[in-house]
Short mmCIF file of C-alpha atoms and ligand atoms in Angstrom, two decimals:
data_model
loop_
_atom_site.label_atom_id
_atom_site.label_comp_id
_atom_site.label_asym_id
_atom_site.label_seq_id
_atom_site.Cartn_x
_atom_site.Cartn_y
_atom_site.Cartn_z
CA MET G 1 -96.43 -14.50 -58.64
CA GLY G 2 -97.49 -16.91 -55.92
CA ARG G 3 -99.10 -16.61 -52.51
CA ALA G 4 -97.66 -17.46 -49.13
CA ALA G 5 -98.76 -17.19 -45.49
CA VAL G 6 -96.00 -15.22 -43.80
CA MET G 7 -95.25 -14.99 -40.09
CA THR G 8 -93.94 -11.52 -39.15
CA ALA G 9 -94.01 -11.88 -35.36
CA ALA G 10 -94.63 -14.66 -32.84
CA LYS G 11 -98.27 -15.23 -31.87
CA LYS G 12 -99.48 -12.76 -34.50
CA ASN G 13 -101.78 -13.77 -37.34
CA LEU G 14 -99.90 -14.82 -40.46
CA GLU G 15 -100.29 -12.49 -43.46
CA ILE G 16 -100.99 -13.64 -46.98
CA ARG G 17 -98.36 -12.11 -49.26
CA ASP G 18 -97.54 -12.34 -52.96
CA TYR G 19 -93.97 -13.05 -54.03
CA PRO G 20 -92.52 -13.39 -57.52
CA LEU G 21 -91.79 -16.98 -58.52
CA PRO G 22 -88.06 -17.73 -58.67
CA LYS G 23 -86.13 -18.51 -61.82
CA VAL G 24 -85.27 -22.19 -61.54
CA GLY G 25 -81.51 -22.75 -61.37
CA HIS G 26 -79.33 -25.77 -62.12
CA GLY G 27 -80.19 -28.73 -59.90
CA CYS G 28 -83.26 -26.97 -58.47
CA MET G 29 -86.97 -27.33 -59.03
CA LEU G 30 -90.20 -25.48 -58.48
CA VAL G 31 -93.08 -27.38 -56.91
CA ARG G 32 -96.74 -26.43 -56.64
CA ILE G 33 -97.69 -27.41 -53.09
CA THR G 34 -100.79 -29.57 -52.90
CA CYS G 35 -100.77 -30.16 -49.13
CA CYS G 36 -98.80 -29.15 -46.05
CA THR G 37 -99.60 -30.43 -42.56
CA ILE G 38 -98.95 -28.46 -39.38
CA CYS G 39 -96.23 -30.04 -37.24
CA GLY G 40 -95.79 -29.44 -33.51
CA SER G 41 -92.56 -27.55 -34.20
CA ASP G 42 -94.43 -25.10 -36.47
CA LEU G 43 -96.58 -24.34 -33.45
CA HIS G 44 -93.52 -23.92 -31.21
CA SER G 45 -92.14 -21.38 -33.71
CA TRP G 46 -95.45 -19.58 -34.08
CA LEU G 47 -95.95 -19.37 -30.32
CA GLY G 48 -92.41 -18.02 -29.86
CA HIS G 49 -91.15 -21.04 -27.86
CA ARG G 50 -88.23 -21.18 -30.24
CA LYS G 51 -86.46 -18.58 -32.29
CA ALA G 52 -87.49 -18.18 -35.91
CA PRO G 53 -86.05 -15.69 -38.42
CA ILE G 54 -88.65 -13.13 -39.48
CA PRO G 55 -90.38 -12.98 -41.95
CA ILE G 56 -90.84 -16.69 -42.39
CA ILE G 57 -93.06 -19.15 -44.23
CA LEU G 58 -93.58 -21.97 -41.73
CA GLY G 59 -94.53 -25.53 -42.71
CA HIS G 60 -92.21 -28.40 -43.61
CA GLU G 61 -94.47 -31.47 -43.94
CA ILE G 62 -94.99 -30.83 -47.63
CA VAL G 63 -96.13 -32.65 -50.72
CA GLY G 64 -96.49 -31.15 -54.18
CA GLU G 65 -96.24 -31.48 -57.94
CA ILE G 66 -93.21 -30.52 -59.97
CA VAL G 67 -93.98 -27.53 -62.21
CA GLU G 68 -90.44 -26.78 -63.32
CA LEU G 69 -87.37 -29.01 -63.32
CA GLY G 70 -83.95 -27.39 -63.37
CA GLU G 71 -81.14 -28.70 -65.53
CA GLY G 72 -79.28 -31.68 -64.19
CA ILE G 73 -82.12 -33.43 -62.35
CA THR G 74 -83.34 -36.62 -63.91
CA HIS G 75 -84.06 -38.98 -60.98
CA ASP G 76 -85.30 -38.85 -57.39
CA SER G 77 -83.35 -40.20 -54.41
CA GLY G 78 -85.03 -43.59 -54.86
CA ASP G 79 -83.61 -43.69 -58.44
CA GLN G 80 -86.98 -43.23 -60.12
CA PRO G 81 -87.07 -40.96 -63.19
CA LEU G 82 -88.61 -37.53 -62.60
CA LYS G 83 -90.73 -35.41 -64.89
CA ILE G 84 -92.93 -32.34 -64.68
CA GLY G 85 -96.25 -33.16 -63.01
CA ASP G 86 -94.82 -35.87 -60.74
CA ARG G 87 -95.95 -35.73 -57.14
CA ILE G 88 -93.04 -35.62 -54.72
CA THR G 89 -92.10 -35.04 -51.13
CA TRP G 90 -88.61 -34.13 -49.94
CA THR G 91 -86.37 -34.07 -46.91
CA ILE G 92 -86.90 -31.32 -44.35
CA MET G 93 -83.29 -30.33 -44.92
CA ASP G 94 -80.97 -29.30 -47.70
CA ASN G 95 -77.51 -30.49 -46.64
CA CYS G 96 -74.13 -30.29 -48.35
CA GLY G 97 -73.07 -33.94 -48.09
CA LYS G 98 -69.41 -33.06 -47.60
CA CYS G 99 -68.99 -31.22 -44.31
CA TYR G 100 -67.80 -32.92 -41.11
CA TYR G 101 -71.31 -33.69 -39.82
CA CYS G 102 -72.66 -34.88 -43.19
CA ARG G 103 -69.67 -37.00 -44.10
CA GLU G 104 -67.86 -38.04 -40.94
CA LYS G 105 -70.70 -38.25 -38.43
CA GLY G 106 -73.62 -39.26 -40.62
CA LEU G 107 -75.68 -36.40 -39.21
CA PRO G 108 -77.00 -34.54 -42.27
CA MET G 109 -79.55 -32.75 -40.10
CA LYS G 110 -76.61 -31.00 -38.43
CA CYS G 111 -74.87 -30.04 -41.68
CA ARG G 112 -72.56 -27.05 -41.39
CA TYR G 113 -74.41 -25.45 -44.35
CA LEU G 114 -77.88 -26.66 -43.40
CA LYS G 115 -81.04 -25.13 -44.82
CA LYS G 116 -84.39 -26.33 -43.58
CA TYR G 117 -87.73 -25.85 -45.26
CA GLY G 118 -90.08 -23.81 -43.10
CA HIS G 119 -87.19 -22.64 -40.90
CA ASP G 120 -85.40 -19.91 -42.89
CA SER G 121 -86.34 -16.32 -43.65
CA CYS G 122 -88.40 -15.72 -46.80
CA GLN G 123 -87.25 -12.08 -47.09
CA ASP G 124 -85.05 -12.60 -50.16
CA PRO G 125 -85.50 -14.60 -53.36
CA PRO G 126 -86.39 -17.41 -53.89
CA HIS G 127 -88.89 -16.52 -51.08
CA PHE G 128 -90.72 -19.85 -51.39
CA VAL G 129 -88.84 -21.86 -48.78
CA GLY G 130 -91.70 -23.06 -46.57
CA GLY G 131 -94.88 -25.12 -46.80
CA PHE G 132 -97.69 -22.66 -46.06
CA ALA G 133 -97.58 -21.32 -49.60
CA GLU G 134 -98.63 -22.16 -53.13
CA TYR G 135 -95.09 -23.00 -54.25
CA CYS G 136 -91.84 -24.29 -52.87
CA TYR G 137 -88.40 -23.89 -54.38
CA ILE G 138 -86.28 -27.02 -53.94
CA THR G 139 -82.51 -26.59 -53.84
CA PRO G 140 -79.84 -29.13 -54.88
CA GLY G 141 -78.94 -30.52 -51.44
CA THR G 142 -82.49 -31.78 -50.89
CA CYS G 143 -83.42 -35.44 -51.36
CA ILE G 144 -86.53 -35.85 -53.46
CA ILE G 145 -88.88 -38.80 -53.16
CA LYS G 146 -91.53 -39.53 -55.75
CA THR G 147 -94.67 -40.64 -53.91
CA PRO G 148 -96.68 -43.79 -54.71
CA GLU G 149 -100.06 -43.32 -56.34
CA ASN G 150 -101.94 -45.36 -53.73
CA LEU G 151 -101.35 -42.65 -51.11
CA THR G 152 -103.33 -39.44 -50.76
CA ASP G 153 -101.72 -36.04 -50.25
CA GLU G 154 -102.72 -35.95 -46.59
CA GLU G 155 -101.33 -39.44 -46.02
CA VAL G 156 -97.99 -38.45 -47.56
CA ALA G 157 -97.49 -34.97 -46.06
CA PRO G 158 -96.84 -35.87 -42.39
CA ALA G 159 -94.30 -38.49 -43.45
CA ASN G 160 -91.88 -35.67 -44.08
CA CYS G 161 -91.20 -35.01 -40.40
CA GLY G 162 -93.55 -37.00 -38.17
CA LEU G 163 -93.14 -40.46 -39.69
CA ALA G 164 -89.50 -40.10 -40.75
CA THR G 165 -88.62 -38.88 -37.24
CA ALA G 166 -90.44 -41.82 -35.62
CA ILE G 167 -88.44 -44.21 -37.82
CA SER G 168 -85.23 -42.42 -36.89
CA GLY G 169 -86.26 -42.68 -33.22
CA TRP G 170 -86.85 -46.43 -33.22
CA GLU G 171 -83.63 -46.93 -35.13
CA ALA G 172 -81.79 -44.99 -32.39
CA ALA G 173 -83.48 -47.20 -29.78
CA GLY G 174 -82.54 -50.31 -31.78
CA ILE G 175 -85.88 -52.04 -31.21
CA ARG G 176 -86.17 -55.69 -32.15
CA PRO G 177 -89.04 -58.14 -32.67
CA PHE G 178 -90.73 -59.42 -29.48
CA GLU G 179 -89.51 -56.49 -27.38
CA ASN G 180 -91.89 -54.44 -25.28
CA VAL G 181 -92.04 -50.70 -25.91
CA LEU G 182 -93.56 -47.61 -24.36
CA ILE G 183 -94.64 -44.54 -26.32
CA GLN G 184 -95.31 -41.41 -24.27
CA GLY G 185 -97.68 -39.26 -26.29
CA ALA G 186 -100.49 -40.14 -28.70
CA GLY G 187 -99.91 -37.35 -31.21
CA ALA G 188 -98.92 -37.93 -34.83
CA LEU G 189 -95.45 -39.19 -33.87
CA GLY G 190 -97.00 -41.55 -31.35
CA PHE G 191 -99.37 -42.97 -33.97
CA TYR G 192 -96.49 -43.59 -36.34
CA ALA G 193 -94.28 -45.01 -33.58
CA ALA G 194 -97.02 -47.45 -32.55
CA SER G 195 -97.71 -48.67 -36.09
CA LEU G 196 -93.98 -49.07 -36.75
CA ALA G 197 -93.47 -51.02 -33.52
CA LYS G 198 -96.34 -53.30 -34.52
CA TYR G 199 -94.90 -53.78 -37.99
CA TYR G 200 -91.43 -54.48 -36.55
CA GLY G 201 -92.94 -57.28 -34.46
CA CYS G 202 -92.89 -55.80 -30.97
CA LYS G 203 -94.92 -57.56 -28.29
CA ARG G 204 -96.43 -55.06 -25.88
CA ILE G 205 -96.86 -51.61 -27.39
CA ILE G 206 -97.95 -49.42 -24.50
CA VAL G 207 -99.04 -45.83 -25.12
CA THR G 208 -99.62 -43.12 -22.52
CA ASP G 209 -101.43 -39.82 -23.00
CA VAL G 210 -103.99 -37.69 -21.19
CA LEU G 211 -106.64 -37.62 -23.94
CA ASP G 212 -108.95 -40.64 -24.12
CA HIS G 213 -110.05 -40.16 -27.73
CA ARG G 214 -106.43 -40.31 -28.91
CA LEU G 215 -105.73 -43.39 -26.79
CA GLU G 216 -108.81 -45.03 -28.27
CA LEU G 217 -107.79 -44.32 -31.86
CA ILE G 218 -104.18 -45.43 -31.39
CA LYS G 219 -105.39 -48.99 -30.77
CA GLU G 220 -106.12 -49.07 -34.51
CA PHE G 221 -102.44 -48.24 -35.04
CA GLY G 222 -100.97 -51.19 -33.20
CA ALA G 223 -101.09 -50.10 -29.55
CA THR G 224 -101.76 -53.18 -27.42
CA ASP G 225 -102.31 -51.25 -24.19
CA THR G 226 -103.08 -47.64 -23.38
CA ILE G 227 -102.92 -45.73 -20.10
CA ASN G 228 -104.49 -42.35 -19.45
CA VAL G 229 -101.85 -40.96 -17.10
CA ARG G 230 -103.74 -37.81 -16.06
CA GLY G 231 -103.26 -37.37 -12.32
CA MET G 232 -101.05 -40.45 -11.95
CA GLU G 233 -97.77 -40.38 -10.01
CA ASP G 234 -94.62 -41.58 -11.80
CA VAL G 235 -94.43 -44.69 -9.59
CA GLU G 236 -98.03 -45.57 -10.42
CA ILE G 237 -97.32 -45.27 -14.15
CA ALA G 238 -94.22 -47.44 -13.79
CA GLN G 239 -96.19 -49.99 -11.79
CA ALA G 240 -98.89 -50.16 -14.48
CA VAL G 241 -96.23 -50.68 -17.18
CA PHE G 242 -94.42 -53.33 -15.11
CA ASN G 243 -97.72 -55.15 -14.62
CA LEU G 244 -98.16 -55.29 -18.40
CA THR G 245 -94.64 -56.64 -18.99
CA ASP G 246 -94.39 -59.56 -16.56
CA GLY G 247 -92.84 -57.31 -13.94
CA PHE G 248 -89.78 -56.40 -16.06
CA GLY G 249 -90.53 -53.04 -17.70
CA VAL G 250 -90.17 -52.09 -21.36
CA ASP G 251 -87.05 -52.62 -23.45
CA ALA G 252 -87.36 -49.23 -25.12
CA ALA G 253 -89.36 -46.05 -24.66
CA MET G 254 -89.93 -42.93 -26.71
CA GLU G 255 -91.06 -39.49 -25.53
CA VAL G 256 -93.08 -37.79 -28.26
CA ALA G 257 -95.38 -35.53 -26.26
CA GLY G 258 -92.86 -32.69 -25.86
CA VAL G 259 -93.39 -32.61 -22.10
CA PRO G 260 -90.14 -32.80 -20.09
CA GLU G 261 -92.01 -33.57 -16.86
CA ILE G 262 -92.96 -37.04 -18.16
CA ILE G 263 -89.38 -38.16 -18.86
CA PRO G 264 -88.75 -39.48 -15.31
CA ALA G 265 -91.84 -41.72 -15.54
CA GLY G 266 -90.61 -43.02 -18.90
CA LEU G 267 -87.17 -43.83 -17.50
CA LYS G 268 -88.73 -45.62 -14.52
CA CYS G 269 -90.73 -47.82 -16.93
CA LEU G 270 -87.56 -49.19 -18.57
CA ARG G 271 -86.26 -52.67 -18.01
CA ILE G 272 -82.62 -53.17 -16.95
CA GLY G 273 -80.51 -52.20 -19.98
CA GLY G 274 -83.45 -50.25 -21.41
CA ARG G 275 -83.08 -47.54 -24.06
CA TYR G 276 -84.88 -44.20 -23.93
CA VAL G 277 -85.29 -41.94 -26.94
CA GLU G 278 -86.13 -38.27 -26.41
CA ILE G 279 -87.74 -36.65 -29.45
CA GLY G 280 -90.60 -34.43 -28.32
CA CYS G 281 -88.83 -31.56 -26.57
CA VAL G 282 -87.72 -29.60 -29.63
CA PHE G 283 -87.18 -26.42 -27.63
CA HIS G 284 -84.76 -25.23 -24.97
CA GLY G 285 -85.51 -24.94 -21.27
CA ALA G 286 -86.94 -28.47 -21.13
CA HIS G 287 -85.51 -29.58 -17.78
CA PHE G 288 -86.17 -32.68 -15.71
CA THR G 289 -84.75 -34.13 -12.52
CA TYR G 290 -83.80 -37.78 -12.16
CA ASP G 291 -81.78 -40.07 -9.91
CA VAL G 292 -78.64 -40.75 -11.96
CA GLY G 293 -77.94 -43.73 -9.71
CA ASP G 294 -80.88 -45.45 -11.39
CA ILE G 295 -79.37 -44.82 -14.84
CA VAL G 296 -76.05 -46.30 -13.67
CA PHE G 297 -77.29 -49.30 -11.68
CA ARG G 298 -79.85 -50.30 -14.31
CA LEU G 299 -77.55 -49.50 -17.27
CA LEU G 300 -80.04 -47.24 -19.00
CA THR G 301 -79.30 -45.38 -22.23
CA ILE G 302 -80.82 -42.02 -23.16
CA LYS G 303 -80.56 -40.78 -26.73
CA GLY G 304 -81.71 -37.53 -28.28
CA VAL G 305 -83.14 -37.65 -31.79
CA HIS G 306 -83.67 -34.52 -33.86
CA ASN G 307 -85.06 -34.89 -37.39
CA TYR G 308 -83.82 -37.75 -39.56
CA ASP G 309 -81.70 -38.92 -42.47
CA THR G 310 -82.92 -39.28 -46.06
CA LYS G 311 -83.25 -43.05 -45.76
CA HIS G 312 -85.81 -42.60 -42.98
CA LEU G 313 -88.08 -40.56 -45.24
CA GLN G 314 -87.77 -43.15 -48.00
CA GLN G 315 -88.57 -45.90 -45.47
CA GLY G 316 -91.53 -43.85 -44.27
CA ILE G 317 -93.02 -43.55 -47.75
CA ASP G 318 -92.42 -47.26 -48.41
CA PHE G 319 -93.97 -48.10 -45.03
CA LEU G 320 -97.13 -46.07 -45.79
CA ALA G 321 -97.51 -47.60 -49.23
CA GLN G 322 -97.06 -51.11 -47.86
CA THR G 323 -99.23 -50.87 -44.74
CA LYS G 324 -102.04 -48.49 -45.67
CA ASP G 325 -104.50 -51.37 -45.58
CA ILE G 326 -103.33 -52.38 -42.09
CA PHE G 327 -103.28 -48.97 -40.39
CA PRO G 328 -105.86 -46.19 -41.08
CA PHE G 329 -103.38 -43.40 -41.84
CA ASN G 330 -106.20 -41.45 -43.50
CA LYS G 331 -107.58 -40.78 -40.00
CA LEU G 332 -104.53 -38.78 -38.88
CA VAL G 333 -105.47 -35.60 -40.72
CA THR G 334 -108.55 -34.59 -38.78
CA HIS G 335 -108.97 -31.00 -40.02
CA LYS G 336 -108.50 -29.45 -43.48
CA TYR G 337 -108.15 -25.77 -44.44
CA SER G 338 -107.25 -23.56 -47.37
CA LEU G 339 -104.25 -21.20 -47.29
CA ASP G 340 -106.57 -18.26 -46.49
CA GLN G 341 -107.75 -20.09 -43.37
CA ILE G 342 -104.22 -20.59 -42.06
CA ASN G 343 -104.77 -18.65 -38.82
CA GLN G 344 -107.86 -20.64 -37.96
CA ALA G 345 -105.91 -23.81 -38.79
CA LEU G 346 -103.06 -22.86 -36.44
CA LYS G 347 -105.51 -22.19 -33.61
CA VAL G 348 -107.18 -25.56 -34.11
CA ALA G 349 -103.78 -27.29 -34.16
CA GLN G 350 -102.77 -25.47 -30.98
CA ALA G 351 -105.98 -26.43 -29.18
CA GLY G 352 -104.78 -30.04 -29.23
CA GLU G 353 -107.99 -31.76 -30.34
CA ALA G 354 -106.69 -32.40 -33.85
CA ILE G 355 -104.04 -35.01 -34.60
CA ARG G 356 -102.79 -33.35 -37.80
CA VAL G 357 -104.24 -30.25 -39.43
CA ALA G 358 -103.72 -29.97 -43.19
CA ILE G 359 -103.48 -26.90 -45.41
CA PHE G 360 -104.41 -27.30 -49.06
CA PRO G 361 -102.97 -24.20 -50.76
ZN1 LIG K 401 -91.82 -31.19 -37.88
ZN1 LIG K 402 -72.96 -30.79 -44.64
#
């Protein structure tokens, strides 16, 4: 048997339940979870902003140790040999690799037969399909990544969503060295986006948020300029960004706050030919109003990015291992709780003071 924190209704306290451990099938594995961080989308599900099947074990930013390896698995997706006791992380999704979206469109996160950790019901065996639990059952369509020893559990866990998504976002924006970028939102994704932009060689890395302590900390993650936009009009924000970029605006911008009202300001900050990546609004009903004439005349591009591909998670782990002495990733997990304290942890994460809250089951 193993324990799991189960959500039975939106906004209600999660319940700790015991489930029998699954029998490990061919191509599968059982992992003992060592850490799972709370992502913004876990909060959206918990608060009922988006539909979740009930009962559910939330949590998808997971790291753990292999306790049982099914037949047929010998190596991870980075071609490293796997054995019991290895610490791994894995893609948020299990995808088939052969449907139209997987094969033809290169969109594994939209697989016809998609399963996502922390997103599916835990009613039936194998039960352990989410991160707020002692165990997780990994199925064959999941890409496994063995994690380097120089990283701690809490440094690795948010890679599997936050960091991989930020990498996917900048790839969609096609940022290049010496470009100027804007990041709207100094949450975990913003911290990763800033450090990546720095590492990629961007010039001005401008970050906006409404919380000063986050804007202060993000300077350690490559931000060259920060703007507290509380109470500012869109034109004032754009003016401030134009002033920082020789009057041109930024080449690319990313929205990672999950606030649709800030998208117009972000679009206004773009240079002619600028690219805008929308990541934060992972819920429906996120409307904004904008002058389409501006998009046409200034040849702007808007792209939506949801989740990521396996290569982005691998790049994320490699990035952490290679830059952990440059950027203080250990400062991103600001609060730590046990599985029994999950409800307190969710409340702290919701309050917005924490950057990432970690559960150590
Ligand atoms: Zn997430
Ligand atoms: Zn597929």
